[in-house]
Tab-separated table of C-alpha atoms and ligand atoms in Angstrom:
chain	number	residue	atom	x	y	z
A	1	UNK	CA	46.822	-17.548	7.444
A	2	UNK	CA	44.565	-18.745	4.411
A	3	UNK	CA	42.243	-21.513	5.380
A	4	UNK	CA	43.521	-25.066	3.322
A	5	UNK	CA	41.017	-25.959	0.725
A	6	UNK	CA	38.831	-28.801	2.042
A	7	UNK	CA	37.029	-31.022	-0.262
A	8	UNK	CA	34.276	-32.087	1.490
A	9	UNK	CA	32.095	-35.043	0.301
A	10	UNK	CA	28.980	-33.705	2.311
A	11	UNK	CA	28.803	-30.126	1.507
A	12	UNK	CA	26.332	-29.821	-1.273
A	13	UNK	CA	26.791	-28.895	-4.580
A	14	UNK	CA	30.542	-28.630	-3.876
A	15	UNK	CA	31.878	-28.534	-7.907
A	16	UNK	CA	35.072	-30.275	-8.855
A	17	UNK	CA	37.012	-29.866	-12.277
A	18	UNK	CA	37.714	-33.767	-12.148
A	19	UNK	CA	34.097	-34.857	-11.348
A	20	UNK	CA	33.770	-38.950	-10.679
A	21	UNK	CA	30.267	-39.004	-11.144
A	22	UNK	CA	27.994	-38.001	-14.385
A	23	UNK	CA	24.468	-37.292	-14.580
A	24	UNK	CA	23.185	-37.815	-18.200
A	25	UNK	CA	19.478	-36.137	-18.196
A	26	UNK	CA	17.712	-37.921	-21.429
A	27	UNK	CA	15.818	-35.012	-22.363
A	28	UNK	CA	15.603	-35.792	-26.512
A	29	UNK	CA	11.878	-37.368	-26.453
A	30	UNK	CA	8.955	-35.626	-27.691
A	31	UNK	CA	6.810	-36.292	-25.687
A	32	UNK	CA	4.135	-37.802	-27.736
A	33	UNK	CA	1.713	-39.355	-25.298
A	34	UNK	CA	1.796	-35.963	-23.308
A	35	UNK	CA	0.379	-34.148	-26.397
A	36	UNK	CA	1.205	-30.968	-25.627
A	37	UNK	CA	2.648	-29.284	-28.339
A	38	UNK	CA	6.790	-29.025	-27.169
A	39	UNK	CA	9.514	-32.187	-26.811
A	40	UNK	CA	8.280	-33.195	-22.702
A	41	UNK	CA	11.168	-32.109	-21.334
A	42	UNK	CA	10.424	-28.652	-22.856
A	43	UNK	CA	7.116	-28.766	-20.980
A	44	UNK	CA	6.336	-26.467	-18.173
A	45	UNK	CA	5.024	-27.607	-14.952
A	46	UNK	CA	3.687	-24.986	-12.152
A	47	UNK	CA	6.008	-21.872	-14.580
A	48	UNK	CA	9.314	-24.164	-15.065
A	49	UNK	CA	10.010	-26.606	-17.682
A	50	UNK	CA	10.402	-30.663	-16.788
A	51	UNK	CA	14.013	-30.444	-17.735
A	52	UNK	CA	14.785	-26.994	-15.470
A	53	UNK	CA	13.238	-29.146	-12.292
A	54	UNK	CA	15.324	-32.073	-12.976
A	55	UNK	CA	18.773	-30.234	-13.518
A	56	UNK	CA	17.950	-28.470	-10.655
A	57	UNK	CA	17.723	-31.244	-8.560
A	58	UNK	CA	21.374	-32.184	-9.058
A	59	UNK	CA	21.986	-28.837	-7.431
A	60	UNK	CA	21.237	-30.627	-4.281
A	61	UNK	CA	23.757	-33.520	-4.465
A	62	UNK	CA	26.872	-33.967	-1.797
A	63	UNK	CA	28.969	-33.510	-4.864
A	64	UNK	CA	27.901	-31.567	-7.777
A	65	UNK	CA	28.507	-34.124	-10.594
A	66	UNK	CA	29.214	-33.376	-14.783
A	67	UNK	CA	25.705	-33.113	-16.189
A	68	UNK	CA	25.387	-33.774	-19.508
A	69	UNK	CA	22.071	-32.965	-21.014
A	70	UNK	CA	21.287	-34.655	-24.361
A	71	UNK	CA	18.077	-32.585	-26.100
A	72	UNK	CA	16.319	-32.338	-29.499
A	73	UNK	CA	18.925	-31.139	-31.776
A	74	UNK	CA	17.006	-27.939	-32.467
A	75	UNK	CA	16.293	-26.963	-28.991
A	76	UNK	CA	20.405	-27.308	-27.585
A	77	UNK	CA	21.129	-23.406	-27.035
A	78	UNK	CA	17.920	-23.160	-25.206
A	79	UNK	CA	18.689	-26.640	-23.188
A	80	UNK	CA	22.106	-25.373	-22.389
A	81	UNK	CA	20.528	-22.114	-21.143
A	82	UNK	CA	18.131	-24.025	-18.934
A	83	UNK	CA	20.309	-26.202	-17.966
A	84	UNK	CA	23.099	-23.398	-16.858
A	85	UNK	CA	19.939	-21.848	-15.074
A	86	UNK	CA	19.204	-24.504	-13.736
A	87	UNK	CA	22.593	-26.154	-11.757
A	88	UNK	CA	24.205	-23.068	-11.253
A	89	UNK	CA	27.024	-23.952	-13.555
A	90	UNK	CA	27.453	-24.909	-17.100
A	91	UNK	CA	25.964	-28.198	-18.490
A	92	UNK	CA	27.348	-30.615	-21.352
A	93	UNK	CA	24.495	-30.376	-24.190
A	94	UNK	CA	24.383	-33.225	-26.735
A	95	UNK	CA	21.815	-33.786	-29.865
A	96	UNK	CA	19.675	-37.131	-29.193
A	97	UNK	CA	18.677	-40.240	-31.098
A	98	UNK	CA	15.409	-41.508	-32.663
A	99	UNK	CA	15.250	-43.664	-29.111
A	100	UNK	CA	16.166	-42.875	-25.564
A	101	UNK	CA	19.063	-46.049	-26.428
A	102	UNK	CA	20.271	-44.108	-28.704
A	103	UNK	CA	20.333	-40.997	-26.856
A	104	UNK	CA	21.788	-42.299	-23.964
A	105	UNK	CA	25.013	-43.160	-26.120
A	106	UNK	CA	25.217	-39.814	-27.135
A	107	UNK	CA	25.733	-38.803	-23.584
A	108	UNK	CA	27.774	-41.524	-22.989
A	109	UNK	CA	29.935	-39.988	-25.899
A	110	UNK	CA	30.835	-36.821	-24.073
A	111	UNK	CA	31.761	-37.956	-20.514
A	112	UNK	CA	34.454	-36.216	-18.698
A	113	UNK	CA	37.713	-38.279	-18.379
A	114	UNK	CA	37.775	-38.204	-14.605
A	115	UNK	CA	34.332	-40.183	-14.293
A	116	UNK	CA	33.661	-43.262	-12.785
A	117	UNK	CA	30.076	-43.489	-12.082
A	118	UNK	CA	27.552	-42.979	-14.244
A	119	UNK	CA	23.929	-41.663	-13.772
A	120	UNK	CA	21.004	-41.862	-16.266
A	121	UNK	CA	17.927	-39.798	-15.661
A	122	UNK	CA	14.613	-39.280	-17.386
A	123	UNK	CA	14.191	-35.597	-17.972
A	124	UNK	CA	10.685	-36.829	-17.646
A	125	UNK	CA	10.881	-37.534	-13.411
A	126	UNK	CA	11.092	-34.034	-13.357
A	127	UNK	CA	10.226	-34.510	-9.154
A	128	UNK	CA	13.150	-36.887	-8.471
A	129	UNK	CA	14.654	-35.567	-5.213
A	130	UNK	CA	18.221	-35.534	-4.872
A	131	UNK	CA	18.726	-37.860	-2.401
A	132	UNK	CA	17.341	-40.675	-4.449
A	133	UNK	CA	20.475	-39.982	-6.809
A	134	UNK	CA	22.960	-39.692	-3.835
A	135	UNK	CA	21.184	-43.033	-2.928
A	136	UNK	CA	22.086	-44.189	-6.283
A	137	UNK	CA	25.807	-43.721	-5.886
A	138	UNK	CA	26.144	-44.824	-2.603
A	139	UNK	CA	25.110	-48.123	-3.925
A	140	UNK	CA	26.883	-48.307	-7.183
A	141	UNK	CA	29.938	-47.605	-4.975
A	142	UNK	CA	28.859	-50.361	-2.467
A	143	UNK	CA	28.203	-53.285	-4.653
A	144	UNK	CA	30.250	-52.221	-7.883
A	145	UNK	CA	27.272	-53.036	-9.956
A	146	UNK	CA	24.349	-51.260	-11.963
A	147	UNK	CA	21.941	-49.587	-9.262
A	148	UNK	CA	17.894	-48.882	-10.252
A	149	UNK	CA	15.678	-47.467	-7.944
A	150	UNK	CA	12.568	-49.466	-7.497
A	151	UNK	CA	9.224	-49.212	-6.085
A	152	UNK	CA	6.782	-52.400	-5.305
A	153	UNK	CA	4.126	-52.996	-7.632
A	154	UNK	CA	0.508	-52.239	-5.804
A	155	UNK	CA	-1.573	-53.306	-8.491
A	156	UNK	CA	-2.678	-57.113	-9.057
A	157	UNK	CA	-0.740	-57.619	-12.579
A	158	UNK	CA	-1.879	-60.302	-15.511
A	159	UNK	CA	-0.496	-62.056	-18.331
A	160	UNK	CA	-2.764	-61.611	-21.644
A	161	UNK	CA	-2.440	-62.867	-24.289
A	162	UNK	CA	-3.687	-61.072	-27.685
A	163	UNK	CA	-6.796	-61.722	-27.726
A	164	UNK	CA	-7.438	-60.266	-24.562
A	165	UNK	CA	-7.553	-63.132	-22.537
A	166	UNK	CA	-6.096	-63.265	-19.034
A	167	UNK	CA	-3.485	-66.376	-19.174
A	168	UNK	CA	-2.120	-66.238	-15.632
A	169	UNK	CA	-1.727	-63.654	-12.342
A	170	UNK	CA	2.154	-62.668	-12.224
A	171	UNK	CA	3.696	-63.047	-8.758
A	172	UNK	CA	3.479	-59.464	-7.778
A	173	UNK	CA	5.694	-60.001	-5.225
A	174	UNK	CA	8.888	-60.831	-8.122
A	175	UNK	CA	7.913	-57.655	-9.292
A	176	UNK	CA	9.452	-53.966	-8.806
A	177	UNK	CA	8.372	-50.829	-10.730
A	178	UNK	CA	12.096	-48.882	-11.488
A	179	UNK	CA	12.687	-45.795	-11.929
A	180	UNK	CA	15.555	-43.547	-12.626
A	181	UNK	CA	18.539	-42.346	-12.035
A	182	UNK	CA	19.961	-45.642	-12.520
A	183	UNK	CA	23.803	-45.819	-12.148
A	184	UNK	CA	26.602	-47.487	-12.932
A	185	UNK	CA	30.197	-48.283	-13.103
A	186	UNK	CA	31.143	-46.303	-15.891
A	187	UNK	CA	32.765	-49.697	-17.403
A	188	UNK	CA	30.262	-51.653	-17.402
A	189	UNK	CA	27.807	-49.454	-19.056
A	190	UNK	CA	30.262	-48.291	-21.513
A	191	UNK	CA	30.771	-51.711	-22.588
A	192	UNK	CA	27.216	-52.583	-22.258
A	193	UNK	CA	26.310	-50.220	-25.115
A	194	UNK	CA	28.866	-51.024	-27.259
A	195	UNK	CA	27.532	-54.696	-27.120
A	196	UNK	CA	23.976	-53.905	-27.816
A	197	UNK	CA	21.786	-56.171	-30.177
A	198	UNK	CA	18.629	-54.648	-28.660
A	199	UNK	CA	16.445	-52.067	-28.212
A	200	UNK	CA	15.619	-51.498	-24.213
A	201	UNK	CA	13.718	-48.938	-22.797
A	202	UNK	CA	16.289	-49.037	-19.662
A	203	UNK	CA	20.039	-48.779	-19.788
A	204	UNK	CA	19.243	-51.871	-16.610
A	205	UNK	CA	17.903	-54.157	-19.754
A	206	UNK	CA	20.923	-53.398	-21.386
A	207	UNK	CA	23.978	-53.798	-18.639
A	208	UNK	CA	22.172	-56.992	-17.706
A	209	UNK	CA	22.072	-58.524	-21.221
A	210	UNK	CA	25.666	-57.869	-21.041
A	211	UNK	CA	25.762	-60.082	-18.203
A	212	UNK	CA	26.509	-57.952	-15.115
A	213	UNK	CA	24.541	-58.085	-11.629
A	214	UNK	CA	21.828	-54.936	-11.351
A	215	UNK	CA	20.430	-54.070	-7.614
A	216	UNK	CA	17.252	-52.780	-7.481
A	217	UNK	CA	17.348	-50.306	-4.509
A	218	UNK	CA	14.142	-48.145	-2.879
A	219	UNK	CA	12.722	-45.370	-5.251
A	220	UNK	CA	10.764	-42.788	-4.451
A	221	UNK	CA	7.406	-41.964	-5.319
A	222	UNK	CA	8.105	-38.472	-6.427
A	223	UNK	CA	10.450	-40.236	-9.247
A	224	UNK	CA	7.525	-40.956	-11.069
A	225	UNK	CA	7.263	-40.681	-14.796
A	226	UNK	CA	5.624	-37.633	-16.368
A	227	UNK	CA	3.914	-39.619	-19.584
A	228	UNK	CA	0.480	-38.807	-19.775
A	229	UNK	CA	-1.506	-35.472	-19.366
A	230	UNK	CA	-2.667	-37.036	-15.610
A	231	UNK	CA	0.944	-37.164	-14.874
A	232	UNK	CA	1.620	-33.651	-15.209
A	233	UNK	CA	-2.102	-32.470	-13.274
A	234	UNK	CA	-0.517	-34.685	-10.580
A	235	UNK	CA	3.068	-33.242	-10.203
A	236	UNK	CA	1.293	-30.055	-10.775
A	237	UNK	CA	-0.828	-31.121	-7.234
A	238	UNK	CA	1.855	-32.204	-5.386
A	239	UNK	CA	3.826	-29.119	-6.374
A	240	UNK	CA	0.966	-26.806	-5.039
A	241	UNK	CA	0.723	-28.804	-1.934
A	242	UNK	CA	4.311	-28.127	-0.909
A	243	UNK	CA	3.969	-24.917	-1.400
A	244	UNK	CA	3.758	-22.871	1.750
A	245	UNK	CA	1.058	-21.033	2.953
A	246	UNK	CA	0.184	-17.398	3.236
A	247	UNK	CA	-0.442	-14.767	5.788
A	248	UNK	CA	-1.970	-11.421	5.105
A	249	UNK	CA	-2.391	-8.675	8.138
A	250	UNK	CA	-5.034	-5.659	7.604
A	251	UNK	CA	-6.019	-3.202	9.846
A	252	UNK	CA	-9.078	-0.069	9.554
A	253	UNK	CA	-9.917	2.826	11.959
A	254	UNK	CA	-13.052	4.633	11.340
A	255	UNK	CA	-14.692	7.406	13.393
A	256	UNK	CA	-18.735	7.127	14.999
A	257	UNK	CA	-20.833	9.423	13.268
A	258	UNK	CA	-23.798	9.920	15.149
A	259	UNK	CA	-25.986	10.770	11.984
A	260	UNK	CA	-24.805	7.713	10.217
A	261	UNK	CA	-26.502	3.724	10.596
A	262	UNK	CA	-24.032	1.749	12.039
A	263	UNK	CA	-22.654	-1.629	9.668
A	264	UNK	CA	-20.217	-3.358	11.717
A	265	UNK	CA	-18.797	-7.198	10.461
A	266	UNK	CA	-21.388	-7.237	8.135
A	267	UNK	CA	-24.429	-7.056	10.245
A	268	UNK	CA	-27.164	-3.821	10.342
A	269	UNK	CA	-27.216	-2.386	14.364
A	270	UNK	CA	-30.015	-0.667	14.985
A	271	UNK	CA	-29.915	2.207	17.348
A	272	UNK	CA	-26.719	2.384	17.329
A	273	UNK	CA	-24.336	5.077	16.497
A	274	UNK	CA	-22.774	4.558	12.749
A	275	UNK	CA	-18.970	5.068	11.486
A	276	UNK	CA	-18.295	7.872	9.431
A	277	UNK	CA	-16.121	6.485	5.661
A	278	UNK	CA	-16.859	6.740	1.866
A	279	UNK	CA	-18.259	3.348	2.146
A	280	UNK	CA	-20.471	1.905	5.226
A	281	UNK	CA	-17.519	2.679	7.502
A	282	UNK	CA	-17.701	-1.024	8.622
A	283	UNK	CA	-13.522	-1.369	9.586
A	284	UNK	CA	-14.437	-5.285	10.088
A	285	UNK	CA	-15.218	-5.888	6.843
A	286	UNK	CA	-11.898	-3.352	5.440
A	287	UNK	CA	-9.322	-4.898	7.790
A	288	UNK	CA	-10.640	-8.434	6.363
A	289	UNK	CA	-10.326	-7.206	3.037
A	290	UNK	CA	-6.732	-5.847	3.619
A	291	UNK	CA	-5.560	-8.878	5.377
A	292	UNK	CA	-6.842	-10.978	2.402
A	293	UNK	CA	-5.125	-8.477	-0.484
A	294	UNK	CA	-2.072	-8.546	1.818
A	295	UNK	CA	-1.862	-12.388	1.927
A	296	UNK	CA	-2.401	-12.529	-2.139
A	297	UNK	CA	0.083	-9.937	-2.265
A	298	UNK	CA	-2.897	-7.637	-4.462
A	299	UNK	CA	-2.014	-4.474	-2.209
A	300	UNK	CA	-4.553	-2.724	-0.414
A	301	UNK	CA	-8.340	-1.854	-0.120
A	302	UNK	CA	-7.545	1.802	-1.457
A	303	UNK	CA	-5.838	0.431	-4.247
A	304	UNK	CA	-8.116	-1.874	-5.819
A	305	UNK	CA	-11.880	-0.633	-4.737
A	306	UNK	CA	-10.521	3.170	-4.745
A	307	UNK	CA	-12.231	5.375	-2.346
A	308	UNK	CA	-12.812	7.851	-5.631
A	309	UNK	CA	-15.122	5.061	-7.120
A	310	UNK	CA	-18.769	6.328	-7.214
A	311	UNK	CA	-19.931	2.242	-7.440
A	312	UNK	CA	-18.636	1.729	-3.920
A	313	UNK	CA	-19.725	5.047	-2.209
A	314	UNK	CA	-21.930	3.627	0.726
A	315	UNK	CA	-21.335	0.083	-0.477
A	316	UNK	CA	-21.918	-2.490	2.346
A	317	UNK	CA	-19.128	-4.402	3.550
A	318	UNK	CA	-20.591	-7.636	1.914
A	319	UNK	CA	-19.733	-6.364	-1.319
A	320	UNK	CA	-16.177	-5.866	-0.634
A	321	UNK	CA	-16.044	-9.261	1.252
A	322	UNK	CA	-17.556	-10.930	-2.335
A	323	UNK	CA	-15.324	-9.237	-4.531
A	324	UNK	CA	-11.971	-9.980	-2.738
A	325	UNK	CA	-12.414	-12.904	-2.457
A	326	UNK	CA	-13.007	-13.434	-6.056
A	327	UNK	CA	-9.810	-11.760	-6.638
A	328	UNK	CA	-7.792	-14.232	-4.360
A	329	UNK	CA	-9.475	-17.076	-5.686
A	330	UNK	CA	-8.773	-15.803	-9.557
A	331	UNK	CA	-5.006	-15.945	-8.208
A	332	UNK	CA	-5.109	-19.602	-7.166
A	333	UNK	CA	-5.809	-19.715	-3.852
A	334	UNK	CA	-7.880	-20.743	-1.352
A	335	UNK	CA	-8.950	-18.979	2.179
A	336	UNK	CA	-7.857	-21.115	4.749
A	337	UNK	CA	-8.862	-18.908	7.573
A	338	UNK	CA	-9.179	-15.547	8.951
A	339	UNK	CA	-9.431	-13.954	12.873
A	340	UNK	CA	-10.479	-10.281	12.937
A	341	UNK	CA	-10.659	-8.666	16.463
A	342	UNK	CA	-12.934	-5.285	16.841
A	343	UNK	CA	-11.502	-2.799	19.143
A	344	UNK	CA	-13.852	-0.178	21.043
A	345	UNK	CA	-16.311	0.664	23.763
A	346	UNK	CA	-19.666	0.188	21.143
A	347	UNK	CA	-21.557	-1.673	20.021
A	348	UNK	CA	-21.621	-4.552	22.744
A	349	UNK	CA	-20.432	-7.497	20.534
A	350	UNK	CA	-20.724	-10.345	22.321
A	351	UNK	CA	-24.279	-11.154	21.809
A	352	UNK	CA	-24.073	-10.934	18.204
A	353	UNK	CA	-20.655	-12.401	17.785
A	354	UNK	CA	-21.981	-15.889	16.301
A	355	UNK	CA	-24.623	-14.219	13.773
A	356	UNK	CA	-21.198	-12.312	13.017
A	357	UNK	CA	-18.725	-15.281	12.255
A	358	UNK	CA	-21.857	-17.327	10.801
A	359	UNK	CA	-22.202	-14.473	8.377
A	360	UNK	CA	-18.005	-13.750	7.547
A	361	UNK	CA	-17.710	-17.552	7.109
A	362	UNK	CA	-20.735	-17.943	4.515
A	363	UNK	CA	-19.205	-14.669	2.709
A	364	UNK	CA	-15.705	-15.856	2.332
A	365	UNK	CA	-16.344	-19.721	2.373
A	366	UNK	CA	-13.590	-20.591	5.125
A	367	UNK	CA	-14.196	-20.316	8.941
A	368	UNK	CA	-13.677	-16.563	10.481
A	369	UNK	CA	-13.628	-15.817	14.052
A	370	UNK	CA	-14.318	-12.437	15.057
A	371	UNK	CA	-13.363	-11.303	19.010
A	372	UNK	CA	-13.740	-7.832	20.285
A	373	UNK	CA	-11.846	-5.798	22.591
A	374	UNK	CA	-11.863	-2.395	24.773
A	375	UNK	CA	-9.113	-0.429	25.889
A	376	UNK	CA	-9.497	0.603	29.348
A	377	UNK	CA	-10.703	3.654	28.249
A	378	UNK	CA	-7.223	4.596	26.836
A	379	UNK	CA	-6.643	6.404	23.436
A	380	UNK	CA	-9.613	7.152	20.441
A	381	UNK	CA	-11.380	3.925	20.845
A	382	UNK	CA	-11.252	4.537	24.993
A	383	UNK	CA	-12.740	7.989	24.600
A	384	UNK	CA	-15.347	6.534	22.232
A	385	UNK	CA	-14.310	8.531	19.336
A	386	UNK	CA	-14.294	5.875	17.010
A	387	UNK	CA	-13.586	1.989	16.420
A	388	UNK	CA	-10.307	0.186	14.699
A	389	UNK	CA	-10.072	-3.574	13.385
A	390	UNK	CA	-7.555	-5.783	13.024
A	391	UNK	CA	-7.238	-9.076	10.929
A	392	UNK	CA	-5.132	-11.954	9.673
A	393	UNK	CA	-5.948	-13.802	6.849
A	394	UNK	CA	-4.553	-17.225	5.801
A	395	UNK	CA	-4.540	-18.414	2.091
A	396	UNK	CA	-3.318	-22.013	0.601
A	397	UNK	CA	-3.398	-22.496	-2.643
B	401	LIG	N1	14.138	-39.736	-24.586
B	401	LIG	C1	15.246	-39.310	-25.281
B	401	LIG	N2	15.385	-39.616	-26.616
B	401	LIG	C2	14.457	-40.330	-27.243
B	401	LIG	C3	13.322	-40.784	-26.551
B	401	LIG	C4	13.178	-40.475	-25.199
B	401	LIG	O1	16.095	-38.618	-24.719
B	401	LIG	N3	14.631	-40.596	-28.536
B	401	LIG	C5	13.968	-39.373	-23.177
B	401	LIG	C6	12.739	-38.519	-22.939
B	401	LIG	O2	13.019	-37.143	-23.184
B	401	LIG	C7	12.362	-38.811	-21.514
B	401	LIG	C8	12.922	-40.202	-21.276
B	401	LIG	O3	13.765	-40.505	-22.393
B	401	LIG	O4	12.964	-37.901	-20.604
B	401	LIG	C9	11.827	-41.225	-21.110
B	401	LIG	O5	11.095	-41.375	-22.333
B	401	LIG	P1	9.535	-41.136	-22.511
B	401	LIG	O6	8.883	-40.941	-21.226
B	401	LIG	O7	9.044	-42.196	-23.439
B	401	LIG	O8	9.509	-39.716	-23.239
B	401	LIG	P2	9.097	-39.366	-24.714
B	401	LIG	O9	9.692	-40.331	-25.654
B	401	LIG	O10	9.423	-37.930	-24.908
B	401	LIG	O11	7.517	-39.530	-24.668
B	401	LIG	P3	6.589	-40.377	-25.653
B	401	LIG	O12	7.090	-41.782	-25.642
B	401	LIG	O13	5.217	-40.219	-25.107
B	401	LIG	O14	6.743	-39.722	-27.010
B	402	LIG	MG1	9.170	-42.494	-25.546
């Protein structure tokens, strides 16, 4: 028996052909005070552009709403193309205005039929999670009035007058910073631009000039405004902090050879039988180094040093160490941490372990901790035929 169609108001991103509530993303601005070159919205920020993020955040809504993206008029086949991208489905694309007023209206222009509530978002809040805008509804629907999200103002504000002189301290405590999306019954705003006298940098200034009630409910922090060149280093921040971190796993296996000095984790042993390898045969050092091209997803030890490569024949682990982790850190990243463990019957580690870790950790500039192991005398480490390594590495960026 087919399953009946269920329209469900919690499953996200759930499309409807009637939709009841718009989005319009004011994305028409160039970006002026950002300087850099492109309209803002146009910008990229950690590889996608301000405008991808914030249609993409819609994606995440209960109910996937019309999105109507209004753009410089000579950038709308590449908006719609982002925009498409960007939600999964196609987007309404609209020329702007010479102000975001008048840009708004031209969104306003092309709403669907079926909607009630209307959304307005600043391309520019490019880190607005979706819940805020589900927030946003669920109020508009609740009190049947305009809806801005609104954060407390931390700073101690003033009144100046032109000369520069402080006239009074505003009651910080009348005051909220807003944000968008700000909804509203599609009425109200409708009308609200039709009656406009003024310019307002909010389509709140506007709907309450008209004379209806406007709710300020909690914003978020990540709604905040992408203006300035700061703004962007600081989404770009927060973007790299979310991301997740990475693991790398390497391993090495090298075989004694008695006529060979033995280099083991980076340290000279004396009197001790050496490891046989194009290099210095120290597997500490290689598994490291694998683990660490592993995590930055740069292959392997074979495949960037090259075991043909006459400038690393006999090469000391240290110089391996150096140069990886100039490679990871010319991808972006950071070592967070690494644990190597040495498996095999010589040398006797544990006396030198510290001098070992002490060494690693000034090398790679993160803490390593290096443990060793024997095998009960079972397989080519037991039979003290050779020694094997194996490491994890952990990189943030
Ligand atoms: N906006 C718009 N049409 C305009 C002006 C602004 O669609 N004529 C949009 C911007 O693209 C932005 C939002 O309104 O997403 C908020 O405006 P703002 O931060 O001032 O952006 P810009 O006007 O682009 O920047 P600037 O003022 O520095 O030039
Ligand atoms: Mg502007």
């Amino acid at each position: 028996m087919p399953r009946p169609r269920v329209r469900c108001r919690y499953a996200r991103g759930v499309s409807s052909t009637d939709p009841r509530i718009a989005v319009i993303v004011v994305a028409a601005g160039s970006g002026t005070r950002l300087g850099a070159g492109a309209p803002k919205a146009f910008v990229r920020l950690a590889g996608r552009t301000l405008l991808e993020r914030s249609v993409h955040a819609l994606r995440g809504m209960r109910t996937l709403p019309q999105v109507i993206v209004v753009a410089p008029a000579d950038r709308l086949e590449e908006a719609a193309a982002v925009g498409e991208a960007a939600l999964g489905s196609p987007v309404v694309v609209v020329a702007g205005g010479e102000t975001r007023q008048r840009s708004v209206a031209a969104g306003l222009a092309r709403l669907a039929p079926s909607v009630e509530v209307v959304l307005v978002h600043d391309a520019a809040r490019a880190l607005t999670p979706a819940a805020l805008f589900d927030a946003v509804v669920d109020a508009v629907e609740a009190t049947g009035g305009g809806v801005v999200p609104g954060l407390p103002v931390s700073d101690t504000i003033k009144r100046v007058d032109e000369g520069g002189t402080v006239r009074e301290t505003v009651d910080r405590s009348e005051l909220a910073a807003v944000q968008t999306p700000q909804g509203f019954p599609r009425a109200q705003l409708a009308a609200a631009y039709e009656a406009a006298t003024t310019d307002e940098t909010d389509d709140a200034g506007l709907v309450a000039a008209a004379g209806h009630p406007v709710t300020v409910v909690p914003g978020d922090a990540h709604a905040f405004k992408i203006t300035t060149p700061w703004d962007l280093r600081r989404a770009e921040e927060l973007l790299a902090g979310a991301l997740p971190p990475r693991i790398g796993f390497g391993t090495d296996t090298h075989a004694f050879d008695p006529a060979a000095e033995l280099w083991l984790a980076g340290l000279h042993w004396p009197g001790e039988q050496g490891l046989a390898g194009h290099s210095d045969g120290d597997a500490v050092a290689h598994a490291i180094v694998d683990a660490l091209l592993a995590a930055a997803g740069l292959g392997d030890i074979g495949g960037v040093f090259g075991t043909g490569d006459p400038r690393f024949s006999g090469a000391h682990g240290e110089v391996f160490l150096r140069e990886t982790r100039r490679l990871v850190e010319a991808e972006g990243y950071r070592i967070g941490n690494i644990s190597v463990q040495l498996v095999g019957n010589r040398p006797k580690f544990a006396p030198r372990r510290q001098e070992a870790e002490a060494l690693l950790s000034e090398l790679l500039g993160a803490p390593v901790a290096v443990s060793a192991t024997t095998t009960d005398g079972l397989g080519f480490t037991g039979r003290g035929e050779g020694v094997a390594a194996f490491a994890t590495a952990l990189l943030v960026r």
